[in-house]
Short mmCIF file of C-alpha atoms and ligand atoms in Angstrom, two decimals:
data_model
loop_
_atom_site.label_atom_id
_atom_site.label_comp_id
_atom_site.label_asym_id
_atom_site.label_seq_id
_atom_site.Cartn_x
_atom_site.Cartn_y
_atom_site.Cartn_z
CA MET A 14 -28.21 3.45 46.73
CA ALA A 15 -28.72 0.36 44.76
CA ILE A 16 -32.12 -0.34 43.27
CA ILE A 17 -33.17 -4.03 43.40
CA ALA A 18 -35.72 -5.02 40.55
CA THR A 19 -37.05 -8.43 40.39
CA THR A 20 -39.52 -9.82 37.63
CA PHE A 21 -41.00 -12.99 38.04
CA GLY A 22 -42.56 -14.71 34.87
CA THR A 23 -40.44 -13.41 32.56
CA GLY A 24 -37.65 -15.70 33.31
CA LEU A 25 -35.28 -12.95 34.34
CA SER A 26 -34.60 -11.67 37.80
CA TYR A 27 -32.22 -9.38 39.36
CA ALA A 28 -30.84 -9.29 43.17
CA GLY A 29 -28.60 -7.78 45.07
CA GLN A 30 -26.57 -4.55 45.04
CA LEU A 31 -25.04 -2.92 41.86
CA PRO A 32 -23.66 -4.47 39.90
CA PHE A 33 -26.70 -6.64 39.68
CA LYS A 34 -26.30 -10.36 39.69
CA ARG A 35 -28.79 -12.13 37.13
CA VAL A 36 -30.24 -15.10 38.47
CA THR A 37 -33.57 -16.86 37.20
CA ALA A 38 -36.70 -16.96 39.18
CA GLY A 39 -36.12 -20.73 39.94
CA GLU A 40 -32.65 -19.82 41.51
CA MET A 41 -34.39 -17.44 44.12
CA GLY A 42 -36.88 -20.35 45.08
CA GLN A 43 -39.74 -17.99 43.81
CA LYS A 44 -43.11 -19.52 41.99
CA GLN A 45 -43.29 -18.37 38.31
CA GLN A 46 -45.94 -15.52 38.50
CA ARG A 47 -46.23 -11.88 37.05
CA MET A 48 -45.07 -9.23 39.30
CA VAL A 49 -42.24 -6.59 39.54
CA VAL A 50 -40.95 -5.47 42.77
CA VAL A 51 -38.57 -2.38 42.96
CA ARG A 52 -37.22 -1.66 46.42
CA ALA A 53 -34.42 0.94 47.52
CA GLU A 54 -31.46 -0.60 49.32
CA GLY A 55 -29.49 1.81 51.52
CA GLY A 56 -26.27 0.35 50.64
CA GLY A 57 -25.88 -1.51 53.76
CA GLY A 58 -26.82 1.45 56.11
CA GLY A 59 -30.54 1.27 55.29
CA ILE A 60 -32.75 3.86 53.43
CA ASN A 61 -31.70 6.79 55.63
CA PRO A 62 -28.28 8.23 54.32
CA GLU A 63 -27.90 10.72 56.97
CA ILE A 64 -30.71 12.18 58.87
CA ARG A 65 -30.52 12.34 62.68
CA LYS A 66 -28.43 8.84 62.77
CA ASN A 67 -27.85 9.59 66.38
CA GLU A 68 -31.27 8.55 67.27
CA GLU A 69 -32.44 5.24 67.69
CA LYS A 70 -35.67 5.68 65.49
CA VAL A 71 -36.70 8.92 63.67
CA VAL A 72 -40.35 9.60 64.63
CA ASP A 73 -42.04 12.90 64.16
CA SER A 74 -45.42 13.96 64.98
CA VAL A 75 -47.69 16.95 64.08
CA VAL A 76 -50.55 18.54 65.49
CA VAL A 77 -52.37 19.04 62.13
CA THR A 78 -54.46 22.07 63.77
CA GLU A 79 -51.27 24.02 64.58
CA LEU A 80 -50.15 23.85 60.94
CA SER A 81 -48.80 27.35 60.09
CA LYS A 82 -49.52 26.99 56.25
CA ASN A 83 -52.46 25.80 54.38
CA ILE A 84 -50.29 22.78 52.81
CA THR A 85 -46.95 21.66 54.43
CA PRO A 86 -45.05 19.02 52.51
CA TYR A 87 -43.48 16.26 54.53
CA CYS A 88 -40.25 14.33 53.14
CA ARG A 89 -40.45 10.83 52.25
CA CYS A 90 -37.40 10.29 50.25
CA TRP A 91 -34.84 10.83 53.23
CA ARG A 92 -32.90 13.38 51.19
CA SER A 93 -34.27 16.76 52.57
CA GLY A 94 -32.07 19.15 54.25
CA THR A 95 -35.14 20.25 56.26
CA PHE A 96 -36.16 16.89 57.33
CA PRO A 97 -39.03 16.20 58.59
CA LEU A 98 -40.28 19.03 55.84
CA CYS A 99 -39.75 18.41 52.16
CA ASP A 100 -37.18 20.94 50.49
CA GLY A 101 -37.68 19.67 47.07
CA SER A 102 -34.44 17.30 47.17
CA HIS A 103 -36.63 14.39 45.82
CA VAL A 104 -36.79 16.02 42.37
CA LYS A 105 -32.87 15.53 41.99
CA HIS A 106 -32.97 12.06 43.67
CA ASN A 107 -35.83 11.06 41.01
CA LYS A 108 -33.85 12.45 38.35
CA ALA A 109 -30.66 10.57 39.35
CA ASN A 110 -32.41 7.40 40.18
CA GLY A 111 -35.23 7.05 38.04
CA ASP A 112 -37.37 7.12 41.18
CA ASN A 113 -40.75 8.77 41.76
CA VAL A 114 -40.76 9.61 45.18
CA GLY A 115 -42.59 12.64 46.66
CA PRO A 116 -43.42 14.40 49.81
CA LEU A 117 -46.78 13.72 52.12
CA LEU A 118 -48.87 17.01 51.94
CA LEU A 119 -50.59 17.76 55.10
CA LYS A 120 -53.55 20.03 54.43
CA LYS A 121 -54.88 22.43 56.78
CA GLN A 122 -58.73 22.71 56.75
FE1 FES B 56 -37.95 14.37 50.33
FE2 FES B 56 -39.32 16.09 49.17
S1 FES B 56 -37.26 16.52 49.77
S2 FES B 56 -39.98 14.35 49.59
#
């Protein structure tokens, strides 16, 4: 996975997959303004590296009143071995990529 960071207003911008190609904001056709955009690119295959790739779209639904635990973590990093549930794989992903993703917590009331 490549992380693309774009910093406008500082005179430096980065675009493309690793290794980064250094370009100016003007070369990217952007107005000079202060903002940072960081997004994950899935290396040509999207953000999902391997979860249920035989499905056209991965969609899950949960009836919240039927949750078995008081708090149920759902994966948002697409790295869980128990997807759609979080198995803590985001910790390894965050350390390896300097990322900060974490699960969606569904709380039973
Ligand atoms: Fe994906 Fe925890 S394993 S958010």
